[in-house]
CSV table of C-alpha atoms in Angstrom, one decimal:
chain,number,residue,atom,x,y,z
A,1233,LYS,CA,-28.5,-6.5,-3.6
A,1234,ALA,CA,-25.3,-8.2,-2.5
A,1235,GLY,CA,-22.2,-6.0,-2.2
A,1236,VAL,CA,-18.7,-6.7,-3.4
A,1237,THR,CA,-17.4,-9.9,-1.9
A,1238,GLN,CA,-13.8,-10.6,-1.3
A,1239,THR,CA,-12.3,-13.9,-0.1
A,1240,PRO,CA,-10.5,-14.7,2.0
A,1241,ARG,CA,-10.8,-12.0,4.6
A,1242,TYR,CA,-7.5,-12.8,6.3
A,1243,LEU,CA,-4.4,-14.6,5.0
A,1244,ILE,CA,-1.0,-15.3,6.4
A,1245,LYS,CA,1.8,-16.3,4.2
A,1246,THR,CA,5.6,-16.5,4.3
A,1247,ARG,CA,8.2,-14.7,2.1
A,1248,GLY,CA,8.6,-16.3,-1.3
A,1249,GLN,CA,5.2,-17.9,-1.4
A,1250,GLN,CA,2.5,-16.8,-3.8
A,1251,VAL,CA,-1.1,-15.9,-3.1
A,1252,THR,CA,-4.4,-15.5,-5.0
A,1253,LEU,CA,-7.2,-13.2,-3.8
A,1254,SER,CA,-10.7,-13.3,-5.1
A,1255,CYS,CA,-13.3,-10.7,-5.8
A,1256,SER,CA,-17.0,-11.0,-6.8
A,1257,PRO,CA,-18.4,-7.7,-7.9
A,1258,ILE,CA,-21.9,-6.4,-7.4
A,1259,SER,CA,-24.3,-8.1,-9.8
A,1260,GLY,CA,-24.3,-6.3,-13.2
A,1261,HIS,CA,-21.0,-4.4,-12.5
A,1262,ARG,CA,-18.5,-5.0,-15.3
A,1263,SER,CA,-15.6,-3.0,-14.1
A,1264,VAL,CA,-13.4,-4.3,-11.3
A,1265,SER,CA,-10.4,-2.4,-9.7
A,1266,TRP,CA,-7.9,-3.5,-7.1
A,1267,TYR,CA,-6.2,-1.3,-4.6
A,1268,GLN,CA,-3.5,-1.8,-2.0
A,1269,GLN,CA,-3.8,0.0,1.4
A,1270,THR,CA,-0.8,0.3,3.7
A,1271,PRO,CA,-0.1,2.7,6.6
A,1272,GLY,CA,2.9,4.2,4.9
A,1273,GLN,CA,1.7,4.5,1.3
A,1274,GLY,CA,-2.0,4.8,1.8
A,1275,LEU,CA,-4.4,3.6,-0.9
A,1276,GLN,CA,-2.7,2.8,-4.2
A,1277,PHE,CA,-4.2,1.7,-7.4
A,1278,LEU,CA,-3.1,-1.7,-8.7
A,1279,PHE,CA,-5.1,-2.5,-11.8
A,1280,GLU,CA,-8.5,-2.3,-13.4
A,1281,TYR,CA,-10.4,-4.8,-15.5
A,1282,PHE,CA,-13.4,-4.3,-17.8
A,1283,SER,CA,-14.9,-7.1,-19.9
A,1284,GLU,CA,-12.0,-9.4,-19.1
A,1285,THR,CA,-9.4,-6.9,-20.3
A,1286,GLN,CA,-6.9,-5.1,-18.2
A,1287,ARG,CA,-7.5,-1.4,-19.0
A,1288,ASN,CA,-5.2,0.2,-16.6
A,1289,LYS,CA,-2.3,-0.7,-14.3
A,1290,GLY,CA,-0.7,1.1,-11.4
A,1291,ASN,CA,3.0,1.4,-10.6
A,1292,PHE,CA,3.5,-2.0,-9.1
A,1293,PRO,CA,6.1,-4.7,-10.0
A,1294,GLY,CA,5.3,-7.6,-12.4
A,1295,ARG,CA,4.8,-9.9,-9.3
A,1296,PHE,CA,1.4,-8.4,-9.1
A,1297,SER,CA,-1.0,-9.7,-11.7
A,1298,GLY,CA,-4.7,-10.2,-12.1
A,1299,ARG,CA,-7.4,-11.4,-14.4
A,1300,GLN,CA,-11.2,-11.1,-14.9
A,1301,PHE,CA,-13.5,-13.9,-15.9
A,1302,SER,CA,-16.5,-13.7,-18.2
A,1303,ASN,CA,-18.9,-13.4,-15.2
A,1304,SER,CA,-16.9,-10.3,-14.1
A,1305,ARG,CA,-15.4,-12.0,-11.1
A,1306,SER,CA,-11.7,-11.1,-10.7
A,1307,GLU,CA,-8.6,-12.5,-9.1
A,1308,MET,CA,-5.3,-11.0,-8.3
A,1309,ASN,CA,-2.1,-12.9,-7.8
A,1310,VAL,CA,1.1,-11.9,-6.0
A,1311,SER,CA,4.1,-14.1,-6.5
A,1312,THR,CA,7.3,-14.3,-4.6
A,1313,LEU,CA,5.8,-12.5,-1.6
A,1314,GLU,CA,7.9,-9.9,0.2
A,1315,LEU,CA,7.4,-8.5,3.7
A,1316,GLY,CA,6.4,-5.2,2.2
A,1317,ASP,CA,3.4,-6.9,0.5
A,1318,SER,CA,1.6,-7.0,3.9
A,1319,ALA,CA,-1.4,-4.8,3.3
A,1320,LEU,CA,-5.2,-4.6,3.0
A,1321,TYR,CA,-6.1,-5.4,-0.5
A,1322,LEU,CA,-9.4,-3.8,-1.6
A,1323,CYS,CA,-11.5,-4.7,-4.6
A,1324,ALA,CA,-14.0,-2.3,-6.1
A,1325,SER,CA,-16.6,-2.7,-8.7
A,1326,SER,CA,-18.6,-0.2,-10.8
A,1327,LEU,CA,-21.1,-0.4,-13.6
A,1328,TYR,CA,-18.8,1.1,-16.1
A,1329,VAL,CA,-15.4,2.7,-16.1
A,1330,GLY,CA,-15.6,6.1,-14.4
A,1331,GLN,CA,-18.7,5.3,-12.4
A,1332,PRO,CA,-18.7,5.4,-8.6
A,1333,GLN,CA,-16.7,2.4,-7.3
A,1334,HIS,CA,-18.1,0.3,-4.5
A,1335,PHE,CA,-15.6,-1.5,-2.3
A,1336,GLY,CA,-15.5,-4.8,-0.6
A,1337,ASP,CA,-14.3,-5.4,3.0
A,1338,GLY,CA,-10.9,-6.3,1.7
A,1339,THR,CA,-8.4,-9.1,2.3
A,1340,ARG,CA,-5.8,-8.5,4.9
A,1341,LEU,CA,-2.6,-10.2,3.9
A,1342,SER,CA,0.2,-10.6,6.4
A,1343,ILE,CA,3.6,-11.8,5.3
A,1344,LEU,CA,5.8,-13.5,8.0
B,174,ALA,CA,0.7,15.4,-12.2
B,175,GLN,CA,-2.4,14.0,-10.5
B,176,LYS,CA,-2.4,14.5,-6.8
B,177,VAL,CA,-4.9,14.7,-3.9
B,178,THR,CA,-3.9,16.4,-0.7
B,179,GLN,CA,-5.7,16.1,2.6
B,180,ALA,CA,-3.6,18.3,4.9
B,181,GLN,CA,-5.5,17.3,8.0
B,182,THR,CA,-4.1,14.0,9.3
B,183,GLU,CA,-6.4,13.8,12.4
B,184,ILE,CA,-9.2,15.9,13.7
B,185,SER,CA,-10.9,15.5,17.1
B,186,VAL,CA,-14.2,17.1,17.9
B,187,VAL,CA,-16.9,16.8,20.5
B,188,GLU,CA,-20.3,15.6,19.5
B,189,LYS,CA,-22.6,18.2,17.9
B,190,GLU,CA,-19.7,20.3,16.7
B,191,ASP,CA,-19.5,21.1,12.9
B,192,VAL,CA,-16.3,19.9,11.2
B,193,THR,CA,-14.8,20.5,7.8
B,194,LEU,CA,-12.5,18.1,6.1
B,195,ASP,CA,-10.2,19.8,3.4
B,196,CYS,CA,-9.3,18.3,0.1
B,197,VAL,CA,-7.1,19.9,-2.6
B,198,TYR,CA,-6.5,18.2,-5.9
B,199,GLU,CA,-4.2,18.6,-8.9
B,200,THR,CA,-4.9,17.4,-12.5
B,201,ARG,CA,-4.2,18.5,-16.0
B,202,ASP,CA,-7.5,17.3,-17.3
B,203,THR,CA,-10.6,19.5,-17.8
B,204,THR,CA,-12.8,16.5,-17.3
B,205,TYR,CA,-12.5,14.7,-14.0
B,206,TYR,CA,-14.5,13.4,-11.0
B,207,LEU,CA,-14.0,13.9,-7.4
B,208,PHE,CA,-15.1,11.5,-4.7
B,209,TRP,CA,-15.4,11.2,-0.9
B,210,TYR,CA,-15.2,7.9,0.8
B,211,LYS,CA,-15.6,6.9,4.5
B,212,GLN,CA,-13.7,4.1,6.0
B,213,PRO,CA,-15.0,3.0,9.5
B,214,PRO,CA,-12.9,0.8,11.7
B,215,SER,CA,-14.4,-2.3,10.0
B,216,GLY,CA,-12.3,-1.4,6.9
B,217,GLU,CA,-14.8,-1.2,4.1
B,218,LEU,CA,-14.7,2.0,2.0
B,219,VAL,CA,-18.1,3.5,1.8
B,220,PHE,CA,-18.9,5.7,-1.1
B,221,LEU,CA,-20.3,9.1,-0.1
B,222,ILE,CA,-20.4,11.3,-3.2
B,223,ARG,CA,-19.1,11.9,-6.7
B,224,ARG,CA,-19.0,15.2,-8.5
B,225,ASN,CA,-17.9,15.9,-12.0
B,226,SER,CA,-15.7,18.8,-13.0
B,227,PHE,CA,-18.5,20.7,-14.8
B,228,ASP,CA,-20.8,20.8,-11.9
B,229,GLU,CA,-19.7,23.2,-9.2
B,230,GLN,CA,-23.0,23.3,-7.4
B,231,ASN,CA,-22.6,22.6,-3.7
B,232,GLU,CA,-24.5,19.5,-2.5
B,233,ILE,CA,-26.2,18.7,0.8
B,234,SER,CA,-27.2,15.3,2.0
B,235,GLY,CA,-28.6,15.4,5.5
B,236,ARG,CA,-25.8,16.4,7.9
B,237,TYR,CA,-23.3,16.2,5.1
B,238,SER,CA,-22.4,18.9,2.6
B,239,TRP,CA,-19.7,19.4,0.0
B,240,ASN,CA,-18.2,22.6,-1.3
B,241,PHE,CA,-16.5,22.3,-4.8
B,242,GLN,CA,-14.4,25.2,-6.0
B,243,LYS,CA,-12.5,24.8,-9.2
B,244,SER,CA,-10.8,28.2,-8.7
B,245,THR,CA,-9.0,26.8,-5.7
B,246,SER,CA,-9.0,23.2,-6.8
B,247,SER,CA,-10.7,22.2,-3.6
B,248,PHE,CA,-13.5,19.8,-2.7
B,249,ASN,CA,-14.2,20.2,1.0
B,250,PHE,CA,-16.6,18.1,3.1
B,251,THR,CA,-18.5,19.4,6.1
B,252,ILE,CA,-20.3,17.4,8.7
B,253,THR,CA,-22.9,19.4,10.6
B,254,ALA,CA,-23.7,18.4,14.2
B,255,SER,CA,-21.2,15.6,14.3
B,256,GLN,CA,-22.1,12.3,15.9
B,257,VAL,CA,-20.0,9.5,17.4
B,258,VAL,CA,-20.9,7.3,14.4
B,259,ASP,CA,-19.2,9.7,12.1
B,260,SER,CA,-15.8,8.6,13.6
B,261,ALA,CA,-13.9,7.1,10.7
B,262,VAL,CA,-11.1,7.9,8.2
B,263,TYR,CA,-12.4,10.0,5.3
B,264,PHE,CA,-10.7,9.9,1.9
B,265,CYS,CA,-10.9,12.3,-0.9
B,266,ALA,CA,-10.2,10.8,-4.4
B,267,LEU,CA,-9.8,12.0,-8.0
B,268,SER,CA,-10.5,10.2,-11.2
B,269,ASP,CA,-9.5,11.7,-14.5
B,270,THR,CA,-8.6,10.6,-18.0
B,271,TYR,CA,-4.9,11.8,-18.0
B,272,GLY,CA,-2.7,9.1,-19.6
B,273,GLY,CA,-5.7,6.9,-20.2
B,274,SER,CA,-6.2,6.5,-16.5
B,275,GLN,CA,-9.9,6.9,-16.4
B,276,GLY,CA,-11.4,4.6,-13.9
B,277,ASN,CA,-8.6,4.4,-11.3
B,278,LEU,CA,-9.0,6.5,-8.2
B,279,ILE,CA,-6.1,8.6,-6.8
B,280,PHE,CA,-6.6,8.9,-3.1
B,281,GLY,CA,-5.5,11.4,-0.6
B,282,LYS,CA,-3.8,10.1,2.6
B,283,GLY,CA,-7.1,10.4,4.5
B,284,THR,CA,-8.3,12.4,7.5
B,285,LYS,CA,-9.0,10.5,10.7
B,286,LEU,CA,-12.0,12.0,12.4
B,287,SER,CA,-12.7,11.2,16.0
B,288,VAL,CA,-16.0,12.4,17.5
B,289,LYS,CA,-16.1,12.3,21.3
B,290,PRO,CA,-19.4,12.0,23.2
């Protein structure tokens, strides 16, 4: 069974640009969550989607947004990139909300 | 407030030693879940275990064991006879329903375990 797939694996952008990251959950999983990992702040929750609806959002500015499609695939978008957005962005999927989350390899975003 | 504390930032042991990783949590909920994840150098977070707040039975899986004590709000993880392949960062996490937050994980800062041959 294929795991959570995140694309791209690496991304380099400059300040002010925007970026879209993609996540394909494990087949059959309907809940998708996004996390940001940085050396300073650790792992922080961004948002969670279930059946195309955002159920929960972490404490991040409005520049961070996401969506989920009918096939459960999810995208997250960051607009007007700042240097502090450099991080590993991890996507996780689970069968339902509250079930164990299984993570992808992440997208490493570097802002120059 | 919800919080997970992993006081040990880094631990270094020699192969075959036993090692315990500490995790203390805070939550107002009576129903919650606790997790441990392993993050090897490759970066992917690997799920190890989930326990719910009503099940205080300790669990053993091979060389891994977990001790859940509600009285001290702790969920400690022990690796017996450690191996070099156990070297990774280990995260403890909490999921509860406070403020409608069920589903998102609150992570500790992680403990970096280095197992030397």
